[in-house]
Coordinates of C-alpha atoms in Angstrom, one line a residue:
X1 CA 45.0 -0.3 -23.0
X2 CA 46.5 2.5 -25.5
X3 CA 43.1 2.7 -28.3
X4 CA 39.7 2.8 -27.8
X5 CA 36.8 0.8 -30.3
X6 CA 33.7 1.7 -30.2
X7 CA 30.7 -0.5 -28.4
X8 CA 27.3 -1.6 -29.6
X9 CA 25.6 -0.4 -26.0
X10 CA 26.7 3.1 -24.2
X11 CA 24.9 4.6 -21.2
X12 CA 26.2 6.4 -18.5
X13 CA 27.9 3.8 -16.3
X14 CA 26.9 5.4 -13.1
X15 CA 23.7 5.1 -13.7
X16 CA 20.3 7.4 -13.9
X17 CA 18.1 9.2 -11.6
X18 CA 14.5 7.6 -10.6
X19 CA 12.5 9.7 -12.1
X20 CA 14.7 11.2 -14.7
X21 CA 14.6 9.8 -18.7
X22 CA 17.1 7.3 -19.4
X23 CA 18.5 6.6 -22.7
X24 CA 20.7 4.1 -23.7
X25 CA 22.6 4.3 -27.0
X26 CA 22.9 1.4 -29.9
X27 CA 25.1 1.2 -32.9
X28 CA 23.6 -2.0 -33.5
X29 CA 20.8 -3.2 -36.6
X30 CA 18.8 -4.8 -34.2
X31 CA 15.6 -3.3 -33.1
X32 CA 14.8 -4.4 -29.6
X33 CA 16.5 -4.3 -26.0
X34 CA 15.6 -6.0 -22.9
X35 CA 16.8 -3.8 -19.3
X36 CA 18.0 -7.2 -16.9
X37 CA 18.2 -6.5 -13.0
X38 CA 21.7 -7.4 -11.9
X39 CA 21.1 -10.0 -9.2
X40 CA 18.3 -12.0 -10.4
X41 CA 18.8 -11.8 -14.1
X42 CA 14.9 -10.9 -14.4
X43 CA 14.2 -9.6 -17.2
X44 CA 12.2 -6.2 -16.5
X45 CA 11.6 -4.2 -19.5
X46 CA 11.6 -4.4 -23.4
X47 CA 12.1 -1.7 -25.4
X48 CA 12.2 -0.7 -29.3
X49 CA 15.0 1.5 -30.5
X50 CA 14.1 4.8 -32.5
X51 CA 15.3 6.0 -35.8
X52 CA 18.8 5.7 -37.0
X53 CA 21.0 8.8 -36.8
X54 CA 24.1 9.3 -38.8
X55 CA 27.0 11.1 -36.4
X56 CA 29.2 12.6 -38.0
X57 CA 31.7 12.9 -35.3
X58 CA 31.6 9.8 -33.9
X59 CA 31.6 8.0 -37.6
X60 CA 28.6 5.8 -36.5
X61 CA 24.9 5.2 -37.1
X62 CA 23.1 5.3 -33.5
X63 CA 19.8 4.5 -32.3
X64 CA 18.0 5.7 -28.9
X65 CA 16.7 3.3 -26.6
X66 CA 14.6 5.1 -23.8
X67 CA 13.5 3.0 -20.6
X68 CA 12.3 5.5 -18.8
X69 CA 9.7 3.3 -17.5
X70 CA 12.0 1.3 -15.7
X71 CA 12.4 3.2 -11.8
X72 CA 12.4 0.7 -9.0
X73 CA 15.9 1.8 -7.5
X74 CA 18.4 -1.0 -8.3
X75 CA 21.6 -2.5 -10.1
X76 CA 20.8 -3.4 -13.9
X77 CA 23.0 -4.4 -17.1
X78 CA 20.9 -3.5 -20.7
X79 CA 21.0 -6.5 -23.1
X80 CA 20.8 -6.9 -27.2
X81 CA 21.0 -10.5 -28.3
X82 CA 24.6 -11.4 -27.0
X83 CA 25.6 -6.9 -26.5
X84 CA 25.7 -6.6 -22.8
X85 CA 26.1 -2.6 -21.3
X86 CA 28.2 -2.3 -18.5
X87 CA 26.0 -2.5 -15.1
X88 CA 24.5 0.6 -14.0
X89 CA 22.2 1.6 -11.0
X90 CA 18.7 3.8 -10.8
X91 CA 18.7 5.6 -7.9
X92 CA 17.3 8.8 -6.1
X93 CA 20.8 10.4 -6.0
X94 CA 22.7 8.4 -8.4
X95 CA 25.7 10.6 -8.6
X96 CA 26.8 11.3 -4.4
X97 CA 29.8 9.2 -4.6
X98 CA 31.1 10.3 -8.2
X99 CA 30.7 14.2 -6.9
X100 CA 32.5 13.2 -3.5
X101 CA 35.0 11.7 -5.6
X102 CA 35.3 15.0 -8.0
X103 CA 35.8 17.0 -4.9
X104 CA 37.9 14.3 -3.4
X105 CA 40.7 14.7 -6.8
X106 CA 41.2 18.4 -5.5
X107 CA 43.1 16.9 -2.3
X108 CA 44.9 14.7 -4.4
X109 CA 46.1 17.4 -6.7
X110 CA 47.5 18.9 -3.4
X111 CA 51.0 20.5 -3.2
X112 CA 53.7 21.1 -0.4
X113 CA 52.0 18.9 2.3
X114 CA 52.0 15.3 2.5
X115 CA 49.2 13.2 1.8
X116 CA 48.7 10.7 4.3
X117 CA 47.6 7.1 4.2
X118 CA 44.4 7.9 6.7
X119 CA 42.9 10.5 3.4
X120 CA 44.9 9.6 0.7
X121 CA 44.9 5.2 0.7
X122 CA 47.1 4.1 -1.4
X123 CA 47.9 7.1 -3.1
X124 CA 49.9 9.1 -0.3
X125 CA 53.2 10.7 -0.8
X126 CA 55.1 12.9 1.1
X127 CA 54.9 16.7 1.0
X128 CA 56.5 18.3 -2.0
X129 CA 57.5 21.9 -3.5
X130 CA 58.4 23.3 -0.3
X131 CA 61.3 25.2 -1.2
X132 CA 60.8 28.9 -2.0
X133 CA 60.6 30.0 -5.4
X134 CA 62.7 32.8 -7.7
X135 CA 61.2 35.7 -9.2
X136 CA 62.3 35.6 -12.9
X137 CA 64.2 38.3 -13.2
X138 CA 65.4 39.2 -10.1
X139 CA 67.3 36.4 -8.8
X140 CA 68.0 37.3 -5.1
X141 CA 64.3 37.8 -4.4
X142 CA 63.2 34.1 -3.2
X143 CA 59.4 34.0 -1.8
X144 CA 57.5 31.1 -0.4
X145 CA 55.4 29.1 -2.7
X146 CA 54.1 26.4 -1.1
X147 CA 50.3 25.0 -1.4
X148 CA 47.9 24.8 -3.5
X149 CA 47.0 22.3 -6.3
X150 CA 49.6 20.6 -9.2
X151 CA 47.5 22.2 -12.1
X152 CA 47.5 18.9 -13.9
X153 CA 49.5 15.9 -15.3
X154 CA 52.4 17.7 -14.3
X155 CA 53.3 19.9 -11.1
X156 CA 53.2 23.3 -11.9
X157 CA 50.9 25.8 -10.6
X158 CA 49.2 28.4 -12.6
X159 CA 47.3 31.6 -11.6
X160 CA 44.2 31.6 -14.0
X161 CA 43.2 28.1 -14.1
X162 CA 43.5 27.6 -10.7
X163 CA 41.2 31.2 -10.4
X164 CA 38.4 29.2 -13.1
X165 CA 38.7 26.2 -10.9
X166 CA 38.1 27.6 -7.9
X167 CA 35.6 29.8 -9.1
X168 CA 33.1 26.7 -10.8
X169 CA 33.8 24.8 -7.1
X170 CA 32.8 28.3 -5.1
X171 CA 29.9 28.6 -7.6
X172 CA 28.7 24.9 -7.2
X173 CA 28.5 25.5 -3.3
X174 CA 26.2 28.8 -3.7
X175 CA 23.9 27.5 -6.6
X176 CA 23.6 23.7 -4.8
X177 CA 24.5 23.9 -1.1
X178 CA 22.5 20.9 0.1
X179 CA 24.3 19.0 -2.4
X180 CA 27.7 19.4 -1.0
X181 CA 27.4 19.0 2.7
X182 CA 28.6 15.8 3.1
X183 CA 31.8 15.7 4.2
X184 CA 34.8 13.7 2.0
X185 CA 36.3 13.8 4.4
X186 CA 39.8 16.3 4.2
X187 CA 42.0 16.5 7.2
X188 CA 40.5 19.9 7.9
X189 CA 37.1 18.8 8.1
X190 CA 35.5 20.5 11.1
X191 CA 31.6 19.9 10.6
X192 CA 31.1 24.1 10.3
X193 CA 32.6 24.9 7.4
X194 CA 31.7 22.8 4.0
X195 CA 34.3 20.4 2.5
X196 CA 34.2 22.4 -0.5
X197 CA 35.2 25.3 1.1
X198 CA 38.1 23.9 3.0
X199 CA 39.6 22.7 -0.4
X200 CA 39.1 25.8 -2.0
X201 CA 40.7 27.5 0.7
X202 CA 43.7 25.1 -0.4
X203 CA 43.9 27.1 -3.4
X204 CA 43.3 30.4 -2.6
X205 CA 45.9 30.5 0.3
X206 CA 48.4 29.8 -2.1
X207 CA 46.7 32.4 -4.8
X208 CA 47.6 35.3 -1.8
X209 CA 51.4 34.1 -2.8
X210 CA 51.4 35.0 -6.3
X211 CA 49.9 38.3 -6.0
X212 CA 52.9 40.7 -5.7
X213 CA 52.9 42.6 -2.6
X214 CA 54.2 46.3 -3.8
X215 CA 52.0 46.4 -7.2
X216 CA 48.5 44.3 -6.3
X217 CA 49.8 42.7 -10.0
X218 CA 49.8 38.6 -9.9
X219 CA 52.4 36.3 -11.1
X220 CA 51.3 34.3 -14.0
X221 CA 52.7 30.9 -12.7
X222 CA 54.9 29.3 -10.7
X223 CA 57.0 26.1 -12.1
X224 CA 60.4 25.1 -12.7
X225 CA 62.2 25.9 -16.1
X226 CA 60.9 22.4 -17.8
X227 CA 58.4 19.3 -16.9
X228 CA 60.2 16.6 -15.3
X229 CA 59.7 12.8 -16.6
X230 CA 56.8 11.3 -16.7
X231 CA 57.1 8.8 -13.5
X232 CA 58.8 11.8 -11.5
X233 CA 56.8 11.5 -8.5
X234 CA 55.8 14.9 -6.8
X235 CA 58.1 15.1 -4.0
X236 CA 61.3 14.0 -6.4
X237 CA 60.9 16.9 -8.6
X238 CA 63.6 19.3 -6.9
X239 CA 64.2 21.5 -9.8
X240 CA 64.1 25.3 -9.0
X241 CA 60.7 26.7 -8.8
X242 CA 60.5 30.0 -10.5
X243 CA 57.7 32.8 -10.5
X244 CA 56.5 33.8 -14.2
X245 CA 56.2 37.6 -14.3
X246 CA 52.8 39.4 -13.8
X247 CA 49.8 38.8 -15.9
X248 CA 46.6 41.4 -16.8
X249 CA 45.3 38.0 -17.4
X250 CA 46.3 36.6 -14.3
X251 CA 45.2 39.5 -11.9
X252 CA 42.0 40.0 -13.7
X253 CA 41.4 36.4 -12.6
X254 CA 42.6 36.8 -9.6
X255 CA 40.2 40.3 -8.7
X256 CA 37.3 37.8 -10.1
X257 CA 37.9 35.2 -7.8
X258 CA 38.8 36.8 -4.3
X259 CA 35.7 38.5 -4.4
X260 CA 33.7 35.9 -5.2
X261 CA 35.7 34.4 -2.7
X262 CA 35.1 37.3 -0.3
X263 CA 31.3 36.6 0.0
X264 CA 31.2 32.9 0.2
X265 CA 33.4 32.8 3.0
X266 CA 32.1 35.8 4.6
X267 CA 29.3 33.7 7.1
X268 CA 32.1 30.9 8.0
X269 CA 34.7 33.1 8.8
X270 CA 34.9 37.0 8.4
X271 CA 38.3 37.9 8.2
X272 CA 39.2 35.7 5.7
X273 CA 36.6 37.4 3.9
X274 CA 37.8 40.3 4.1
X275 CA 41.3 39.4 3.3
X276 CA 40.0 37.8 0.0
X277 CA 38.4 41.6 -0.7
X278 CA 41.4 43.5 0.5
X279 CA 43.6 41.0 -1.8
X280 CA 40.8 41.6 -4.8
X281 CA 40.8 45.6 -4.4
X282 CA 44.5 45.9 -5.0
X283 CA 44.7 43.4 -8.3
X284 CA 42.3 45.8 -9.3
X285 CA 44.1 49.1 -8.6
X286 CA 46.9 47.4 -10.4
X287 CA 44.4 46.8 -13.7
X288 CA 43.2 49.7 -13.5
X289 CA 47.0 51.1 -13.4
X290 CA 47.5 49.5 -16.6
X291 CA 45.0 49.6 -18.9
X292 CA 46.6 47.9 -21.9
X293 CA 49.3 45.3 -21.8
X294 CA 50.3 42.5 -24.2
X295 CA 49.8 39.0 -23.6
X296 CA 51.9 36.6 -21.2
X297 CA 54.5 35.3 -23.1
X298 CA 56.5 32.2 -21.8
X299 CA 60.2 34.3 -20.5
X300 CA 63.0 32.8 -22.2
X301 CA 64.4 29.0 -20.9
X302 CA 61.2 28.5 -19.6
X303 CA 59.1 25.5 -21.4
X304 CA 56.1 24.5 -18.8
X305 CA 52.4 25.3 -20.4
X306 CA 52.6 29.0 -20.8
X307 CA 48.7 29.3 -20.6
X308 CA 49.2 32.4 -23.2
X309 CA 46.3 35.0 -23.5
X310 CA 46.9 38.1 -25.7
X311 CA 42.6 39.1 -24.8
X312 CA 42.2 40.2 -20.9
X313 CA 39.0 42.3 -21.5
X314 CA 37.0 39.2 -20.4
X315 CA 39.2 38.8 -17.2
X316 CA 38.9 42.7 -16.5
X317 CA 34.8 42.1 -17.0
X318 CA 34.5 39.4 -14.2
X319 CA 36.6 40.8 -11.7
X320 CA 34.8 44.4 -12.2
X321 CA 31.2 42.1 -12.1
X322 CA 32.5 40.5 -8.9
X323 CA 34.1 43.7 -7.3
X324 CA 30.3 45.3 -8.3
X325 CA 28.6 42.1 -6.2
X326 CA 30.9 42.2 -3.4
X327 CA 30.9 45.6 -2.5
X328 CA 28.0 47.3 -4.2
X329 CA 30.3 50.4 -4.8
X330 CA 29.0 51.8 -8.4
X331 CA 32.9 52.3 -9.2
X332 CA 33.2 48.9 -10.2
X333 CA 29.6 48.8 -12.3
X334 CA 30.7 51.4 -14.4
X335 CA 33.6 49.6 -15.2
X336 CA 31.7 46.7 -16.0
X337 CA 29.2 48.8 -18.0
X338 CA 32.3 50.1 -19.9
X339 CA 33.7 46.5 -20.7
X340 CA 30.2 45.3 -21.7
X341 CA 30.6 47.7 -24.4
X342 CA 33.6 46.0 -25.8
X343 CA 33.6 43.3 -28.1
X344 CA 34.7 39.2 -26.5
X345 CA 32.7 36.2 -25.7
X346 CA 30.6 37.0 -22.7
X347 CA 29.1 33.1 -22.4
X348 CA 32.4 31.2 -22.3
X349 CA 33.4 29.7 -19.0
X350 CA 37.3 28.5 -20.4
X351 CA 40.2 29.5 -18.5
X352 CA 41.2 31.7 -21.5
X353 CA 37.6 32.8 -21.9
X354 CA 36.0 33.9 -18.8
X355 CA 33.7 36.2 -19.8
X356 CA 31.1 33.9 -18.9
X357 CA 31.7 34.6 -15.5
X358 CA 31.1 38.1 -15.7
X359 CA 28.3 37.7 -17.4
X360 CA 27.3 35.3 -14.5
X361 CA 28.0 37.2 -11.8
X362 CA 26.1 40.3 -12.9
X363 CA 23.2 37.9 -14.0
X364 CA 23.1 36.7 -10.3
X365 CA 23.5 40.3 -8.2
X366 CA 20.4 41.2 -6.3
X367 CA 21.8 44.4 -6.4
X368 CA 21.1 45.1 -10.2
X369 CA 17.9 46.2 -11.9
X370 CA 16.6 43.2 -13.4
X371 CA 14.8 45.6 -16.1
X372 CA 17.9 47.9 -17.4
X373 CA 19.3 47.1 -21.1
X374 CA 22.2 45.9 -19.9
X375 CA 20.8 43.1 -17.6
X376 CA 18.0 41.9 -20.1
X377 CA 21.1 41.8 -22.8
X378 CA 23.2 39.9 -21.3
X379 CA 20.2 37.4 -19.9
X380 CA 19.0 37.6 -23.8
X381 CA 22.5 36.9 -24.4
X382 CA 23.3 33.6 -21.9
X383 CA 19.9 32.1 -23.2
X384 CA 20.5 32.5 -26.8
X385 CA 23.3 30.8 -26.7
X386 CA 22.2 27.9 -23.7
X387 CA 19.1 27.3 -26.9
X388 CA 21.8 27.0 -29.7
X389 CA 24.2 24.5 -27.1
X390 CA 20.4 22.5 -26.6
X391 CA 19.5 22.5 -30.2
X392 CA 23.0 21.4 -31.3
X393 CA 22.5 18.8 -28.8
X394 CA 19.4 17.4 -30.6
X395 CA 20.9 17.3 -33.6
X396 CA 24.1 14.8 -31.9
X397 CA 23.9 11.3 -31.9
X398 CA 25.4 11.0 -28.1
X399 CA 23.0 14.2 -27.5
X400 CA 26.0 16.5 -27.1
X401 CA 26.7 19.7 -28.2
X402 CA 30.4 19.8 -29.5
X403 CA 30.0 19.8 -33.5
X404 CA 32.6 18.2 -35.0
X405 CA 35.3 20.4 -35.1
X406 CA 34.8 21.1 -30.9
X407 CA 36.6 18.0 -30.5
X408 CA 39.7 19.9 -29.5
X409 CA 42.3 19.4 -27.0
X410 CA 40.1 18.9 -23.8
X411 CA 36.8 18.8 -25.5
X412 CA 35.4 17.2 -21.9
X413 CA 36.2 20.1 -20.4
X414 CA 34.1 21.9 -23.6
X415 CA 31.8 19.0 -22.8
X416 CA 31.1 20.4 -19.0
X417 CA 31.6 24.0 -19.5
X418 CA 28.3 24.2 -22.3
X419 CA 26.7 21.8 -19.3
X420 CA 27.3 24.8 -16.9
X421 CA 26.2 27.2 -19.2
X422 CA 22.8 25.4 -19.9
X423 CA 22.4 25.2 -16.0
X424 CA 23.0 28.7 -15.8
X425 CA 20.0 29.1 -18.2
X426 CA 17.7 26.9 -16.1
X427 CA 18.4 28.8 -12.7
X428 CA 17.9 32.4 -15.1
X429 CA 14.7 31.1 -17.1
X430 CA 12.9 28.3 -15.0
X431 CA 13.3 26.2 -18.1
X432 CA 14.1 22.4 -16.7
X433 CA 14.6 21.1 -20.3
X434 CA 18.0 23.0 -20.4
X435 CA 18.7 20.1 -17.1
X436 CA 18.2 17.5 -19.4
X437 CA 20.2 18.6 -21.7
X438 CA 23.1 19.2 -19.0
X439 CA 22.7 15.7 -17.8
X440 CA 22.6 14.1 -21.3
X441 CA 26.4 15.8 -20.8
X442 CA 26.9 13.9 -18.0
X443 CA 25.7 10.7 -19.2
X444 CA 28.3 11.5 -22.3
X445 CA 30.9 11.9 -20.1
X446 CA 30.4 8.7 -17.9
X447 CA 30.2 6.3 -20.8
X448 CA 27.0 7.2 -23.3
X449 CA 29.9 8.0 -26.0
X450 CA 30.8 5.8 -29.1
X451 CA 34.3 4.4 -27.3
X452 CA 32.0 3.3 -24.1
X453 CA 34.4 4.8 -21.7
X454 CA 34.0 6.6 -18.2
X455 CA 36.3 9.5 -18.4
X456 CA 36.7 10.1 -14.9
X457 CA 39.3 7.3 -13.3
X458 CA 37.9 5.1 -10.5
X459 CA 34.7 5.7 -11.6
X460 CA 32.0 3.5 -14.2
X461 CA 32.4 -0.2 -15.2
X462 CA 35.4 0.7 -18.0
X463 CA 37.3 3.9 -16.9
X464 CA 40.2 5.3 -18.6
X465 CA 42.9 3.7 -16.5
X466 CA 46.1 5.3 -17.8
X467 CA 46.1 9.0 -17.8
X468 CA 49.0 11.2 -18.4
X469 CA 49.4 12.0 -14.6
X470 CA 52.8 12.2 -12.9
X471 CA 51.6 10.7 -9.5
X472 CA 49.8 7.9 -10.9
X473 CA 52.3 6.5 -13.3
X474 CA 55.7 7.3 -11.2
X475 CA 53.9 5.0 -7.9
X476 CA 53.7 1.3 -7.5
X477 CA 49.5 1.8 -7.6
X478 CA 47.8 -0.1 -10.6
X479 CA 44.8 2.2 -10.3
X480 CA 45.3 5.2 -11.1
X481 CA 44.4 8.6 -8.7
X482 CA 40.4 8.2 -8.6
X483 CA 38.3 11.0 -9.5
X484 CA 40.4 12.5 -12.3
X485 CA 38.6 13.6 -15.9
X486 CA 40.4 13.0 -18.6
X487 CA 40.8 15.7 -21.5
X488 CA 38.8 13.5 -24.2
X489 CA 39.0 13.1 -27.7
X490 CA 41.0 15.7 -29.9
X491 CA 40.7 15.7 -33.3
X492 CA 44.0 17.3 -33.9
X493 CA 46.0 14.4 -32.9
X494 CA 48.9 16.5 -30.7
X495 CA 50.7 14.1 -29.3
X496 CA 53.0 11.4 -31.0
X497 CA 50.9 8.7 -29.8
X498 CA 47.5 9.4 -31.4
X499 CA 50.1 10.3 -34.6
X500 CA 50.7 6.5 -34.6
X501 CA 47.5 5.3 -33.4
X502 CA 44.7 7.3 -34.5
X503 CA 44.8 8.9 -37.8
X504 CA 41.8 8.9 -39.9
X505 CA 39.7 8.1 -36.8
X506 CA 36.6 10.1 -36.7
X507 CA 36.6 13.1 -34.4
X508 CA 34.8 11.7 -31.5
X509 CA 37.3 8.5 -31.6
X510 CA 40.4 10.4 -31.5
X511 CA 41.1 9.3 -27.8
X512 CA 43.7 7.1 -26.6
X513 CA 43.8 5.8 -22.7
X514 CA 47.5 5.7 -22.7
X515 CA 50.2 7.9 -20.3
X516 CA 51.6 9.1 -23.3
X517 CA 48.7 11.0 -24.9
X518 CA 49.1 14.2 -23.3
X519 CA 46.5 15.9 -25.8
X520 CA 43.9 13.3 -25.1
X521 CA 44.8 11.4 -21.8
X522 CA 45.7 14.3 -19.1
X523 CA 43.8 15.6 -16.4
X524 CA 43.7 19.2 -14.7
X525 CA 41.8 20.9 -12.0
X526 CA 39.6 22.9 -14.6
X527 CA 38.2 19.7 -16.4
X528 CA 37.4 18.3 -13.0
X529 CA 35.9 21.6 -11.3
X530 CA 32.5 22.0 -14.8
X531 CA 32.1 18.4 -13.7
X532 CA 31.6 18.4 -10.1
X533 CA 29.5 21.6 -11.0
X534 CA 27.0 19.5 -12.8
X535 CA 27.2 16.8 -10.3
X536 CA 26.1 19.0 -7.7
X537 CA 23.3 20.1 -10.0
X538 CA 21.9 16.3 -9.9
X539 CA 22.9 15.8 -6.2
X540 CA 21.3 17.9 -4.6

């Protein structure tokens, strides 16, 4: 399949909660809709669709069909006169197996192990990466690299998203713990310690390996000089790895998430704990060492994502809010005090914007006074802009809150990062209607869009099946790796593909399930980590 048309009936194709609303979306001029249960065909309710909308980013006119009524737990298809949806199911937990399978992508993204038959099925392949890597710049010095997760489509490993990613999974397990108990199961699964935590572990074991041991600084990445081809399976890419030289934003992100890391871990097992806080105190003796250095830069004959970021004031504001939770030591909140002062986006949870999770992490500190100016700001601050996300929403035909020009190169990961932020603002204000909202971003991304397509492979009646991923074009699997979400529609059109395919499609359609549309069709840790964050939210 390489385009995308739009369907007359969306919903999510995983289905809906019992007792939660459930909307199905038309693009029809019909009226009425009947809600048919799978195996008898029976015919259960009939509804009448609202008012037309115009949306502007999708380029269609759509109508809300709510059958809410309907909650006897079951499998169900929505028909319009000869439309049929794709099947869907009501359930109590509707979304276990698509969080397990979130979680589950994490081991497939795996590096410098094998992935055996018993966890991986079909998709196993030897272990790859295991060579040690070269410093750039100093040639002699070779140090291990191994571990970790691929990053994305390709195979390189890079310091900050891998620090957001981990961060929304370690997050997920201390807002929603009964949600992720069950195990996935990993080969480390031991029945003590939470899957979730395992994998992270993954992660941050190989995060200890980029943080230089003399300065406490943190390599930027670690990749070879270009991307290999496309159907270059993981353990046949033998180029030289190379480490990118240290990054402000790179160790900020790394301060931020060891010592988040340091508490999480702390009741399963105490000296890794403290290892995560010994490893956090010296990136932050090395930021605080240097206070004002330009922005990572890709060093020459290097051409893998340079994952650029000339701002590392909101990197700096995490790790201080994080270094203030985990110790308590009022060092670290005057620093964060003094970075509050400064101006950045404080309610943005991208891996080049993480002042969200400073703001977060202060928000959520027992250890802070819940009436000082700074507190009620930043609270003031998250809410505001949770109730702009939710009115936007309103205002969105598929009851989103990208406008059209968020459509960017990976929206869905804009997509789940505002669903986040609107959880956040639940948990802070008590309000459940900032839920709904999140899960209308669910539903959005598991079909309820104008193209009718699950973004997250393996899962949903139509889900994108051809994702610019190295494993899962270079094996002899039709599917592709299950549980992977897909970067969504970009209205820029930044790959050659979508330049031959898709111009003058509106911005909501600019998607292409095709292994060539990098800027539409990849997948990376960070788009998958927001999502199993919401899932956990429903799941619990």
């Amino acid at each position: 399949m390489s385009e995308c048309g739009t369907r007359i009936i969306t919903l999510n194709q995983i289905g809906y909660p019992v007792d939660g609303q459930k909307i199905a979306l038309f693009t029809s001029s019909e009226s009425e809709f009947k809600v048919i249960e799978e195996s008898s065909g029976a015919v259960v309710f009939e509804g009448q669709l609202g008012d037309l909308v115009e949306d502007g980013a999708s380029g269609v006119t759509v109508r809300k069909g709510d059958f809410s009524a309907v909650q006897q737990p079951g499998q169900y298809r929505i028909e319009q006169g000869e439309h049929r949806s794709a099947a869907f199911m009501i359930a109590d937990r509707p979304y276990h197996d698509l969080q397990q399978g979130l979680l589950k992508a994490f081991y497939y993204y795996r590096c410098g192990v094998e992935l055996t038959e018993e966890y991986a099925g079909p998709w196993k392949h030897k272990a790859c990466h295991t060579a040690e890597g070269i410093v750039y710049g100093n040639p002699e010095l070779k140090l291990d690299s191994s571990g970790g997760w691929h990053d994305a489509g390709d195979y390189g490993k890079y310091s900050g998203p891998g620090a957001k990613a981990v961060a929304d999974l370690l997050l997920a397990y201390e807002m929603y713990p009964s949600a992720l108990l069950s195990p996935i199961p990993l080969p480390e699964s031991d029945g003590h310690t939470p899957d979730v935590l395992l994998e992270c572990k993954v992660e941050l074991d190989w995060l200890f390996k980029m943080q230089e041991a003399e300065t406490g600084g943190v390599y930027h990445k670690l990749t070879t000089l270009n991307f290999p081809g496309l159907d270059v399976m993981p353990e046949d890419d033998t180029a030289e790895l190379y480490f990118s030289p240290v990054s402000a934003a790179a160790t900020g992100d790394f301060a931020g998430v060891m010592a988040l890391a340091s508490r999480i871990y702390k009741p399963f097992n105490h000296s890794y704990a403290q290892k995560c806080l010994d490893a956090a105190i010296a990136a932050w003796g090395w930021l605080e060492s240097h206070p004002v250095v330009p922005g990572f830069k890709n060093p020459e004959k290097i051409t893998t994502g340079e994952y650029g970021d000339e701002q590392d004031l909101d990197e700096r504001f995490w790790a201080a809010a994080e270094m203030f939770r985990a110790t308590g030591k009022e060092e670290y909140h005057e620093a964060f005090k003094k970075l509050a002062e400064e101006s950045f986006p404080k309610y943005m949870l991208g891996w080049g914007d993480m002042g969200g999770y400073g703001s977060i992490a202060y928000l959520l500190n027992d250890k802070v006074d819940k009436e000082s100016t700074l507190y009620l700001s930043l609270k003031e601050g998250l809410l505001t802009e949770a109730q702009r996300l939710s009115d936007q929403s309103r205002q969105d035909g598929y009851l989103i809150s990208l406008k059209e020009e968020d459509y960017i190169w990976g929206s869905n990961m804009l997509v789940m990062n505002n669903a986040m932020l609107l959880l956040f603002a639940e948990h802070l204000s008590g309000d459940s209607s900032f839920a709904v909202c999140a899960l209308d971003h669910l539903h959005y991304l598991m079909g309820r869009n104008v193209l009718d397509i699950s973004y997250v492979t393996g899962f949903g009646d139509k889900s994108v099946m051809h994702p610019h991923h190295r494993p899962s074009v270079g094996d002899d699997v039709d599917a592709p790796v299950p549980g992977l979400v897909s970067g969504g529609p970009d209205r820029g059109l930044h790959d050659e593909y979508v330049v031959e395919h898709l111009q003058g499609k509106p911005a909501a359609q600019c998607f292409a399930d095709h292994e060539l549309s990098y800027s539409t069709n990849e997948v990376t840790i960070y788009w998958n980590s927001p999502a199993l964050f919401v899932a956990a939210r429903f799941n619990q």
